[in-house]
C-alpha positions as a Markdown table, in Angstrom:
| # | Residue | x | y | z |
|---|---|---|---|---|
| 1 | Met | -42.8 | -49.1 | 18.8 |
| 2 | Leu | -44.1 | -52.4 | 19.2 |
| 3 | Lys | -46.2 | -51.5 | 21.7 |
| 4 | Asn | -47.8 | -48.9 | 19.9 |
| 5 | Val | -48.5 | -51.0 | 17.3 |
| 6 | Leu | -50.5 | -53.4 | 19.8 |
| 7 | Thr | -51.8 | -51.3 | 21.7 |
| 8 | Ile | -53.4 | -49.5 | 18.7 |
| 9 | Ala | -54.5 | -52.3 | 17.3 |
| 10 | Glu | -56.5 | -54.7 | 21.6 |
| 11 | Leu | -58.3 | -51.1 | 20.5 |
| 12 | Val | -59.3 | -51.8 | 17.5 |
| 13 | Phe | -60.8 | -55.1 | 18.0 |
| 14 | Ser | -61.9 | -54.1 | 21.2 |
| 15 | Val | -64.1 | -51.5 | 19.9 |
| 16 | Ala | -65.1 | -54.1 | 17.0 |
| 17 | Leu | -65.9 | -57.0 | 20.0 |
| 18 | Ile | -68.4 | -54.1 | 21.3 |
| 19 | Val | -70.1 | -53.7 | 18.3 |
| 20 | Val | -70.6 | -57.3 | 17.4 |
| 21 | Val | -71.7 | -58.3 | 20.3 |
| 22 | Leu | -74.2 | -55.5 | 20.7 |
| 23 | Leu | -74.9 | -57.1 | 16.7 |
| 24 | Gln | -75.9 | -60.4 | 18.0 |
| 25 | Ser | -80.4 | -59.7 | 19.2 |
| 26 | Gly | -81.2 | -61.3 | 23.0 |
| 27 | Lys | -81.3 | -64.9 | 23.7 |
| 28 | Glu | -84.8 | -65.9 | 25.9 |
| 29 | Ala | -83.7 | -67.0 | 29.4 |
| 30 | Gly | -85.2 | -69.9 | 28.9 |
| 31 | Leu | -88.6 | -69.0 | 29.0 |
| 32 | Gly | -89.8 | -70.9 | 26.3 |
| 33 | Ala | -91.0 | -74.1 | 27.0 |
| 34 | Ile | -92.9 | -72.1 | 29.9 |
| 35 | Ser | -94.4 | -69.7 | 27.3 |
| 36 | Gly | -95.1 | -72.3 | 25.0 |
| 37 | Asn | -92.9 | -71.0 | 21.6 |
| 38 | Ser | -90.3 | -73.8 | 22.2 |
| 39 | Glu | -87.8 | -73.6 | 18.5 |
| 40 | Thr | -86.5 | -77.2 | 18.0 |
| 41 | Tyr | -82.6 | -77.5 | 17.4 |
| 42 | Met | -82.9 | -77.8 | 13.3 |
| 43 | Gly | -85.1 | -74.3 | 13.9 |
| 44 | Lys | -82.4 | -72.1 | 15.9 |
| 45 | Asn | -79.2 | -73.2 | 14.1 |
| 46 | Lys | -79.1 | -72.6 | 10.2 |
| 47 | Thr | -76.0 | -71.9 | 9.0 |
| 48 | Gly | -76.6 | -68.7 | 7.3 |
| 49 | Ser | -78.6 | -67.0 | 10.4 |
| 50 | Met | -77.4 | -63.5 | 10.8 |
| 51 | Asp | -76.8 | -64.5 | 14.2 |
| 52 | Arg | -74.9 | -67.8 | 13.8 |
| 53 | Ile | -72.4 | -65.7 | 11.7 |
| 54 | Leu | -72.2 | -63.4 | 14.6 |
| 55 | Ala | -71.3 | -66.2 | 17.0 |
| 56 | Thr | -68.5 | -67.2 | 15.0 |
| 57 | Ile | -67.0 | -63.6 | 14.6 |
| 58 | Thr | -67.3 | -63.3 | 18.0 |
| 59 | Lys | -65.4 | -65.6 | 19.1 |
| 60 | Trp | -62.7 | -64.9 | 16.8 |
| 61 | Val | -62.8 | -61.1 | 17.5 |
| 62 | Ala | -62.1 | -62.3 | 21.5 |
| 63 | Leu | -60.1 | -64.7 | 20.1 |
| 64 | Val | -57.7 | -62.2 | 18.5 |
| 65 | Trp | -58.5 | -60.1 | 21.0 |
| 66 | Val | -56.3 | -62.3 | 23.7 |
| 67 | Leu | -53.6 | -63.2 | 22.0 |
| 68 | Leu | -53.4 | -59.5 | 21.6 |
| 69 | Thr | -53.7 | -58.4 | 24.9 |
| 70 | Leu | -50.9 | -61.6 | 26.5 |
| 71 | Ser | -48.3 | -60.5 | 23.0 |
| 72 | Leu | -49.4 | -56.7 | 25.7 |
| 73 | His | -48.4 | -57.7 | 28.5 |
| 74 | Leu | -45.2 | -59.4 | 27.4 |
| 75 | Val | -43.5 | -56.9 | 25.1 |
| 76 | Lys | -41.9 | -54.2 | 27.8 |
C-alpha cells in the first residue's frame, strides 16, 4: 500500500518537475558580453521575477522528488 502511494506521488512530482523546468525561460550561453547585451547582477535577479520564482519551485520540487525516489527504494 505504501509503495503504491509513493509511486503515485513520485509520478505527480515527476510531471510537476518537467512542467516547471519547461516553463522557465532559456538562459543565454554567456554570450552577452560579446554581443554587447551585458546585464547587471541586480537587473537579472529581481526578487519577484517569474524566473526567480520558477527556479525556487524547481529546487523544492526536485528535492521532494529525490526524497521520494530514495524512500521508494527503501520500501519493500
